[in-house]
Coordinates of C-alpha atoms and ligand atoms in Angstrom, one line a residue:
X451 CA -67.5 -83.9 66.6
X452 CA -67.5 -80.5 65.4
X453 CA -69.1 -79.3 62.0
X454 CA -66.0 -79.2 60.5
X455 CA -64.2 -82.5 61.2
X456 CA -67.7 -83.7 59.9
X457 CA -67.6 -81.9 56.4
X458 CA -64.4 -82.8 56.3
X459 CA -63.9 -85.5 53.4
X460 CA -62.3 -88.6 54.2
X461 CA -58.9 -89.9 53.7
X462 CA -61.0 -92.1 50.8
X463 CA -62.4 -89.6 49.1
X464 CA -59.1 -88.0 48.9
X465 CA -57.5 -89.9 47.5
X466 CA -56.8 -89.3 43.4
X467 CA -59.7 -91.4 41.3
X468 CA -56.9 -93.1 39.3
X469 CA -55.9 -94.7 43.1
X470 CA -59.3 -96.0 43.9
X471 CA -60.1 -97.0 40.0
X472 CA -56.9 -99.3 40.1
X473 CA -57.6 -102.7 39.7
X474 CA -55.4 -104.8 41.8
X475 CA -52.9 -107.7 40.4
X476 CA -54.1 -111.2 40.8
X477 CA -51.4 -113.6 41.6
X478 CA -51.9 -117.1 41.4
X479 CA -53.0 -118.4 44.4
X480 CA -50.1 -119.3 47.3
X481 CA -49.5 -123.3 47.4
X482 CA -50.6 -122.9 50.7
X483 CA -53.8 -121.4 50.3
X484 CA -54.5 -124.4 47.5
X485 CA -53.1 -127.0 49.7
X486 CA -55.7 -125.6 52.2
X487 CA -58.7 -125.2 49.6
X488 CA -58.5 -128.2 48.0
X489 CA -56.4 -130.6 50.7
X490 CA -53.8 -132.2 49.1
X491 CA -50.4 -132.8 50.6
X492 CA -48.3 -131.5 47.4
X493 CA -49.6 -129.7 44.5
X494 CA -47.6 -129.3 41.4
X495 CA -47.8 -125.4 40.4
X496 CA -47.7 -124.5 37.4
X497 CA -49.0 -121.0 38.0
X498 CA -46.4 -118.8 38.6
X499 CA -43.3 -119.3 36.0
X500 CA -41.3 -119.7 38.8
X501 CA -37.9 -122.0 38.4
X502 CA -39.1 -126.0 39.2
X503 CA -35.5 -126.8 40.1
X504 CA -36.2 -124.3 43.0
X505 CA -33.2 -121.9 44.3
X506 CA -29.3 -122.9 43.9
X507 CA -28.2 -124.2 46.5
X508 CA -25.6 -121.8 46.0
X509 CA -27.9 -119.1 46.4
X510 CA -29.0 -120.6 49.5
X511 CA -25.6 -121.4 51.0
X512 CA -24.8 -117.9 50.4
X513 CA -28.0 -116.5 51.7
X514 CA -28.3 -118.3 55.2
X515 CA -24.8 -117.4 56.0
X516 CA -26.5 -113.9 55.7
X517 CA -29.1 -114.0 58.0
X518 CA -27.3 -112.8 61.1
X519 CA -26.2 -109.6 59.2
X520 CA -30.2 -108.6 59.0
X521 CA -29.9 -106.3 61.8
X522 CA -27.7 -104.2 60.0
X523 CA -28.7 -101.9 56.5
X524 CA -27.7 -103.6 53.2
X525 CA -26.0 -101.5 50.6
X526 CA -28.7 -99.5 49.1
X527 CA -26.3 -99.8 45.6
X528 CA -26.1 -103.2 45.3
X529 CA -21.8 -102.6 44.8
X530 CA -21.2 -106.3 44.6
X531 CA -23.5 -107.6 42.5
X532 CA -23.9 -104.4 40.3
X533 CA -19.2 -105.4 39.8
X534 CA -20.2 -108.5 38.9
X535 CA -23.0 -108.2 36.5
X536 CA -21.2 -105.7 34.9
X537 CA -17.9 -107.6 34.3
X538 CA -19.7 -110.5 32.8
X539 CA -21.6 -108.1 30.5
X540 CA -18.8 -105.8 29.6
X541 CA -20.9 -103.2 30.7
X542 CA -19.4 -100.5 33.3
X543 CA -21.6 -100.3 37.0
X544 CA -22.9 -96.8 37.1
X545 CA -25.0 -98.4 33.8
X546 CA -26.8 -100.9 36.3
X547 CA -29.6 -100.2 39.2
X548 CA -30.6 -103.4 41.1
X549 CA -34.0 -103.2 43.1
X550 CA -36.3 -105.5 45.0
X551 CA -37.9 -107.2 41.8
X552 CA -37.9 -105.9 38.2
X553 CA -41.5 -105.1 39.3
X554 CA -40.2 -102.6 41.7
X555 CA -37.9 -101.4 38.7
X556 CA -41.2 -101.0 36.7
X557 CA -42.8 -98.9 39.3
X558 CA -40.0 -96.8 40.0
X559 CA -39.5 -96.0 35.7
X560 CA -42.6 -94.9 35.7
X561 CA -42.3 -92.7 38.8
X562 CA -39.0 -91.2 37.2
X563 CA -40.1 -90.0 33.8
X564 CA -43.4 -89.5 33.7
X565 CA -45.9 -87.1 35.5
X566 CA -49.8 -88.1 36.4
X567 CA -52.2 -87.7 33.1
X568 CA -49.1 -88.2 30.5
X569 CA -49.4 -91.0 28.3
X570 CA -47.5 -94.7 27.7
X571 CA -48.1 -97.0 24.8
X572 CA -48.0 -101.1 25.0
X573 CA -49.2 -103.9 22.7
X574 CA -52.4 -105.7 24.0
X575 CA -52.3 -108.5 26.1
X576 CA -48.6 -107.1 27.3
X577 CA -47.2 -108.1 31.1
X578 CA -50.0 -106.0 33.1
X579 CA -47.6 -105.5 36.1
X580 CA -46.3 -102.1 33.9
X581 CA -50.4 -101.2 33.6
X582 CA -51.4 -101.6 37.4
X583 CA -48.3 -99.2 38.4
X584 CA -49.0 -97.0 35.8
X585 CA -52.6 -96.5 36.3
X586 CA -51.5 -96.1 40.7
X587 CA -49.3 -93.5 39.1
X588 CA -51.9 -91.7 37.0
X589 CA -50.7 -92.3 33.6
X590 CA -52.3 -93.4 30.6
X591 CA -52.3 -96.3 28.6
X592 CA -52.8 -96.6 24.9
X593 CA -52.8 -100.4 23.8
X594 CA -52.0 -101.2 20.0
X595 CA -53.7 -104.5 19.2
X596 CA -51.7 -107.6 18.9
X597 CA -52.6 -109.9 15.8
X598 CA -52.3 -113.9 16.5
X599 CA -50.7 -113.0 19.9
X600 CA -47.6 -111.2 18.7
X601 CA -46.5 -107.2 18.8
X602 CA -46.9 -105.5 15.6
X603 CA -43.7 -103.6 16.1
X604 CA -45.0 -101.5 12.9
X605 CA -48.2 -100.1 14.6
X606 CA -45.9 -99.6 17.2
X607 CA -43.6 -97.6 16.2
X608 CA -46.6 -95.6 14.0
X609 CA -48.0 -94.8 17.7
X610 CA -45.4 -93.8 19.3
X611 CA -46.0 -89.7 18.9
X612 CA -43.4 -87.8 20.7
X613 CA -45.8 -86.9 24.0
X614 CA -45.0 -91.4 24.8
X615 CA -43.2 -91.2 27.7
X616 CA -42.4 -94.6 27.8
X617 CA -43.2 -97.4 25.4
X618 CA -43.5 -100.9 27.1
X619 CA -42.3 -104.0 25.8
X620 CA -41.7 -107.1 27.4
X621 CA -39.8 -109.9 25.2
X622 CA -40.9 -112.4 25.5
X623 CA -43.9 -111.5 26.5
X624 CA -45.6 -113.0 29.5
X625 CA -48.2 -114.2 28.9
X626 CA -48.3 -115.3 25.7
X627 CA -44.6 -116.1 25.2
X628 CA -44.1 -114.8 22.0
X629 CA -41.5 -112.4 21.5
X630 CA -40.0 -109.9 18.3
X631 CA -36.6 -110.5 16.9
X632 CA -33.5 -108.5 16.9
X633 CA -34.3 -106.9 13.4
X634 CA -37.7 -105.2 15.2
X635 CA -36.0 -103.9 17.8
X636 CA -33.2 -102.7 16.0
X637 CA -35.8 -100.6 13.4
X638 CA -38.0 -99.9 16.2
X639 CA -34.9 -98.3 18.0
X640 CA -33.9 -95.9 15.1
X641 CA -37.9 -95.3 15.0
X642 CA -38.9 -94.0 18.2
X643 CA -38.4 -90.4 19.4
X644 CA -35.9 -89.6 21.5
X645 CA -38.0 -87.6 23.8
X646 CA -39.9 -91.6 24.5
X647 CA -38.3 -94.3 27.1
X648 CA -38.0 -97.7 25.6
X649 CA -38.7 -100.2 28.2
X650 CA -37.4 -103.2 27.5
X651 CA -38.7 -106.2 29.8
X652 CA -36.4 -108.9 29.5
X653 CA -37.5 -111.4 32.5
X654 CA -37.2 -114.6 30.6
X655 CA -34.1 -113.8 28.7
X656 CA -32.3 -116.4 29.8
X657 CA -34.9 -119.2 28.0
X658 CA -35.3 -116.6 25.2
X659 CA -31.9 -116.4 24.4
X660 CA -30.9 -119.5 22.9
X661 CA -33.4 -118.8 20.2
X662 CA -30.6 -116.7 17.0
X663 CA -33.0 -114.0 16.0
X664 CA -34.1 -113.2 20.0
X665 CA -32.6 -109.8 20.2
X666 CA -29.0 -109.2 21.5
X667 CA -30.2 -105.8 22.7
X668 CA -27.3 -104.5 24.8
X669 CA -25.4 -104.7 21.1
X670 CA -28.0 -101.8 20.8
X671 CA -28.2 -99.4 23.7
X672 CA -29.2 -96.2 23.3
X673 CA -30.0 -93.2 25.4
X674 CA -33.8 -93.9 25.7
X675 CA -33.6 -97.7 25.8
X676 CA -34.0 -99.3 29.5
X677 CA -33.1 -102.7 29.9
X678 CA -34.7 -104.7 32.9
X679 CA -34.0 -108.2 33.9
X680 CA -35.1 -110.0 37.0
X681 CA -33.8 -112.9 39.3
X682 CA -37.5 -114.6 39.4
X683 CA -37.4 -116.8 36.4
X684 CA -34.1 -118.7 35.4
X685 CA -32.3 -117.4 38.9
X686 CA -35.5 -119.1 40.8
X687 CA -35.1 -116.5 43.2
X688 CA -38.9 -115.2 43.2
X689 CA -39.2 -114.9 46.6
X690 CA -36.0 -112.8 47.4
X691 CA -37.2 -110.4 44.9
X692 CA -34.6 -109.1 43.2
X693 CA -34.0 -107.8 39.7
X694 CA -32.1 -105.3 37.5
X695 CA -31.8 -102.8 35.5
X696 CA -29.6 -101.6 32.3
X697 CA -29.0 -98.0 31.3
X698 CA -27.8 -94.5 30.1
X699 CA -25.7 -93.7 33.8
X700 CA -28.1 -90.6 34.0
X701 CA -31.1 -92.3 33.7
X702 CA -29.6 -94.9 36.2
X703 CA -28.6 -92.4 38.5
X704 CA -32.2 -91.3 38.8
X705 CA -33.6 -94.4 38.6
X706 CA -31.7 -95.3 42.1
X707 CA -32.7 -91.7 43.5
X708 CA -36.4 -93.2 43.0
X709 CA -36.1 -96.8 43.9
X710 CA -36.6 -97.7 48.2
X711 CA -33.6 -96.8 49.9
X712 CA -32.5 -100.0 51.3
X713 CA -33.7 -102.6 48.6
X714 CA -33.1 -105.2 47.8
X715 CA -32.1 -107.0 51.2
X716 CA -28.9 -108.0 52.4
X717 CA -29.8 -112.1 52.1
X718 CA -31.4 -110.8 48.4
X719 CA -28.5 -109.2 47.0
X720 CA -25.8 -112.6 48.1
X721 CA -28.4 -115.0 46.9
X722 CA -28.2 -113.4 43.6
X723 CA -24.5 -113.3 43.6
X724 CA -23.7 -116.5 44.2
X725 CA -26.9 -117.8 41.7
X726 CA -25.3 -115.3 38.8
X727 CA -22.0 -117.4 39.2
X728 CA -23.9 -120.8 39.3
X729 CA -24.2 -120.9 35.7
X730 CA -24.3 -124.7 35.6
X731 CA -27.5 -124.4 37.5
X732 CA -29.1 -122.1 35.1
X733 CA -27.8 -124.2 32.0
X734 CA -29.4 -127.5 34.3
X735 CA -33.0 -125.1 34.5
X736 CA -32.8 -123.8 30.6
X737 CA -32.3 -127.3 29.2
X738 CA -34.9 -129.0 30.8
X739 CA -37.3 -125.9 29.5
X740 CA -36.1 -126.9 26.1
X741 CA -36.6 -130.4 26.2
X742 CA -39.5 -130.2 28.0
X743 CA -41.1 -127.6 26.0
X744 CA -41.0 -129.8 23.0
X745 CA -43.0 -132.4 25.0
X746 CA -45.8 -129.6 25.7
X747 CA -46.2 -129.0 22.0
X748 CA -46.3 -132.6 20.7
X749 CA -49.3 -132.9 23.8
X750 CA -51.1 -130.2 22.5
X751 CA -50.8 -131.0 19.3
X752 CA -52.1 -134.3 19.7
X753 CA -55.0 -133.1 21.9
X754 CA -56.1 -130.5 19.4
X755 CA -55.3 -127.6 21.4
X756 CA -54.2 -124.4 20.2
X757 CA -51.1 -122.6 21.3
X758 CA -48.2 -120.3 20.9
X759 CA -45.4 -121.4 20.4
X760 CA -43.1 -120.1 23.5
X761 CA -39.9 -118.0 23.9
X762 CA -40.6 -118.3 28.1
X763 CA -40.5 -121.0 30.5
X764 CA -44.5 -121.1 30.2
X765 CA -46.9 -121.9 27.5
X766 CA -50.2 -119.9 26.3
X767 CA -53.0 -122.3 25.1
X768 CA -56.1 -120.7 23.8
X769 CA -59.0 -123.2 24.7
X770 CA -62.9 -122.7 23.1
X771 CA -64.2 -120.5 25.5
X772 CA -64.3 -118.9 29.2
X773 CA -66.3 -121.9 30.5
X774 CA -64.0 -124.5 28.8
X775 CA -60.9 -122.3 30.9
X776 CA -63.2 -122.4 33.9
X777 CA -63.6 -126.7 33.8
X778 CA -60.3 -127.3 32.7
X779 CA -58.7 -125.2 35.3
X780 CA -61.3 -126.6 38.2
X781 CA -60.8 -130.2 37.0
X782 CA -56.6 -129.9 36.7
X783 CA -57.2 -128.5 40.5
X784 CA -59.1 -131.4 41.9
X785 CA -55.9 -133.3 40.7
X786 CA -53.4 -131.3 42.6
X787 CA -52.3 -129.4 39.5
X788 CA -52.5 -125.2 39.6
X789 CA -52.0 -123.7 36.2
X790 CA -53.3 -119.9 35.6
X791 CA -56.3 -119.2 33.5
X792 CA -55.9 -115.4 32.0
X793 CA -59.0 -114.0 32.3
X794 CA -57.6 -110.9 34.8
X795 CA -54.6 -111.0 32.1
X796 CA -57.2 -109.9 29.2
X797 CA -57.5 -113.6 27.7
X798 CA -60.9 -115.2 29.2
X799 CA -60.2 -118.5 26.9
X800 CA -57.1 -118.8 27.2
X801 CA -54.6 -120.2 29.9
X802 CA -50.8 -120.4 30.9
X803 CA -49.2 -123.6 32.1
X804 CA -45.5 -122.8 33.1
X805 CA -43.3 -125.9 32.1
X806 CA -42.5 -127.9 35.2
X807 CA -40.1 -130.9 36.1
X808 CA -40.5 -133.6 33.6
X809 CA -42.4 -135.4 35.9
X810 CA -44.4 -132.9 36.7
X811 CA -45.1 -132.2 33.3
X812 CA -46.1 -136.1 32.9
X813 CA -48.6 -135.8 35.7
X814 CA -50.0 -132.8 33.6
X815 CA -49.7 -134.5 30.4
X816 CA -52.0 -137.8 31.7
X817 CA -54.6 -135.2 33.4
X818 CA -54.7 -133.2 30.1
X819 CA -55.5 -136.6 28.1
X820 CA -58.2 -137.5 30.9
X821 CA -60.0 -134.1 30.9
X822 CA -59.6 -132.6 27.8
X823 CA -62.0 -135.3 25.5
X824 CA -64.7 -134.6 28.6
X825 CA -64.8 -130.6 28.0
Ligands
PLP300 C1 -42.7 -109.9 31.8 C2 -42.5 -109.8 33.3 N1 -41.9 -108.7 33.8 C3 -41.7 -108.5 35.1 C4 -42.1 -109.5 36.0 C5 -41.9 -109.2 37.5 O1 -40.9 -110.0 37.9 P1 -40.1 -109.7 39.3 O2 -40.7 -108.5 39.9 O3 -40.3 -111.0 40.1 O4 -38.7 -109.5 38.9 C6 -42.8 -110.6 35.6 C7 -43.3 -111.6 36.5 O5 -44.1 -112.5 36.2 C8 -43.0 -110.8 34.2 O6 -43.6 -111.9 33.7

């Protein structure tokens, strides 16, 4: 080796601090790993705020008829989908970008209009998939407390200087599942520099929605406000990742410069085509997060625990402390039943349990009333 390649520093070392600083997302664990870890046969998850109904069968009709097309390019706009979404929002095409996940669309915002060392604002405790891709980006992060769980859309708007380059809020938010109402956004929209992105993250809009003062925020677009919506949640198409975005065409236009080529995939973009159409399927997984909600609360309630009430298809309990989280979530395991504790999500005494099928949620309901008096 010569003296050279030896003082030469490596790839690691290299690399920008706010790369190697970055503390990586924690998922809740794959069913198969907690099949594995714990061996059951079937283990009700309740971790992830994914659809319990599954995909339509729609969706996955339309999506095996693509799989024989793989070997070919999908088309890196998305034409079909992007018609359709836009005709069912009276919206024109050139204001939507679709991309492998909202996450992706998260990333790639924050790739587009900002530059490392420049600054974003959020409200503690907001969806830390925005944080992680900031922080891999170099930006950062100002956090504006959150009183009782909620955004205080008036310390927001205080903080938001004009050097914000983008101000992240996701409503509802995940996780706590609160969410601000159309009045906020409205004032918070006539607030907020123009020279600061709005990002609006709307991936449970479709539970959030039935709720009158939940914001109708495409009544109220605006140069600087970016609308993102996802597949994941009501579509139950988490595993296709797909989601989209709403915009100024300019800031669109960009946004698709920035995105990966070629996402989503081909099987992606028909599932979500023929899922957007299958609205009784989406009514059929909204409903039973309704009804089923209500059954959460009048649990909780009657077991003493604390929670927020939810604009989501998930709901945030705030238990006595970390080691209460830790023996509730260890004990609701050994029955088969995965809910997320949020310690990673900046909660340690607090949890998430996303609502389930009915009997799902009954399974949960009995374990709750065996475990909870025993904490
Ligand atoms: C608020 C929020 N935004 C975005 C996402 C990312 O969703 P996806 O990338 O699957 O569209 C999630 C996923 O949990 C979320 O809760």
């Amino acid at each position: 080796m010569t003296e050279t390649m030896q003082q030469a520093p490596s790839v690691l070392e290299n690399m920008p601090e706010y790369v190697r600083n970055m503390l990586p997302y924690r998922p809740g664990k794959p069913l198969e790993e907690l099949k594995e870890e714990y061996g059951f046969e079937k283990v009700i998850k309740l971790a992830s705020n994914e659809n319990p109904f599954g995909c339509s069968p729609k969706a996955i009709e339309a999506a095996t008829k693509t799989l024989a097309d793989n070997f070919r390019y999908p088309d890196p706009v998305s034409r079909r989908l992007r018609r359709k979404i836009a005709e069912t929002l009276g919206l024109q095409s050139n204001q939507l970008v679709v991309a492998a996940g909202s996450e992706s669309l998260l990333a790639a915002t924050i790739r587009a209009v900002m530059k490392p060392g420049e600054k974003a604002l959020t409200a503690f405790g907001a969806f830390m998939g925005f944080e992680i891709h900031l922080a891999g980006h170099g930006g950062k992060l100002e956090k504006i407390p959150s009183p009782d769980y909620r955004f205080d859309i008036d310390a927001l708007i205080a903080a938001c200087t004009p050097d914000v380059r983008i101000l992240y809020l996701p409503n509802p938010n995940n996780p706590t599942g609160s969410y601000f109402t159309h009045q906020e956004l409205q004032t918070l929209l006539a607030k907020v520099p123009k020279s600061t992105l709005v990002l609006l993250d709307e991936a449970y809009i479709e539970f959030a929605q039935v709720l009158p003062d939940y914001p109708k925020a495409l009544t109220l677009m605006q140069d600087n406000l970016l609308i993102l919506r996802t597949f994941s949640k009501a579509y139950g198409l988490a595993g296709f990742r797909i989601g989209y975005g709403i915009g100024h065409p300019m800031l669109i236009e960009q946004l698709t410069k920035i995105k990966m080529t070629f996402e989503p995939t081909l099987s992606a973009q028909a599932a979500a085509e023929a899922a957007w159409d299958d609205t009784g399927f989406l009514m059929k997984g909204v409903e039973n997060n309704q009804s089923e909600m209500k059954r959460y609360y009048q649990v909780l309630h009657e077991l003493g625990l604390k929670y927020v009430p939810s604009a989501g298809n998930f709901v945030f309990i705030e238990c006595q402390d970390a080691e209460t989280v830790n023996n509730l979530n260890e004990a609701l395991l050994r029955k088969g039943i995965a809910i997320r504790p949020l310690a990673s999500f900046g909660f340690p005494n607090c949890i998430r349990i996303t609502i389930g099928l009915p009997e799902e949620n009954d399974a949960t309901f009995q374990a709750l009333r065996e475990i909870v008096p025993t904490l």
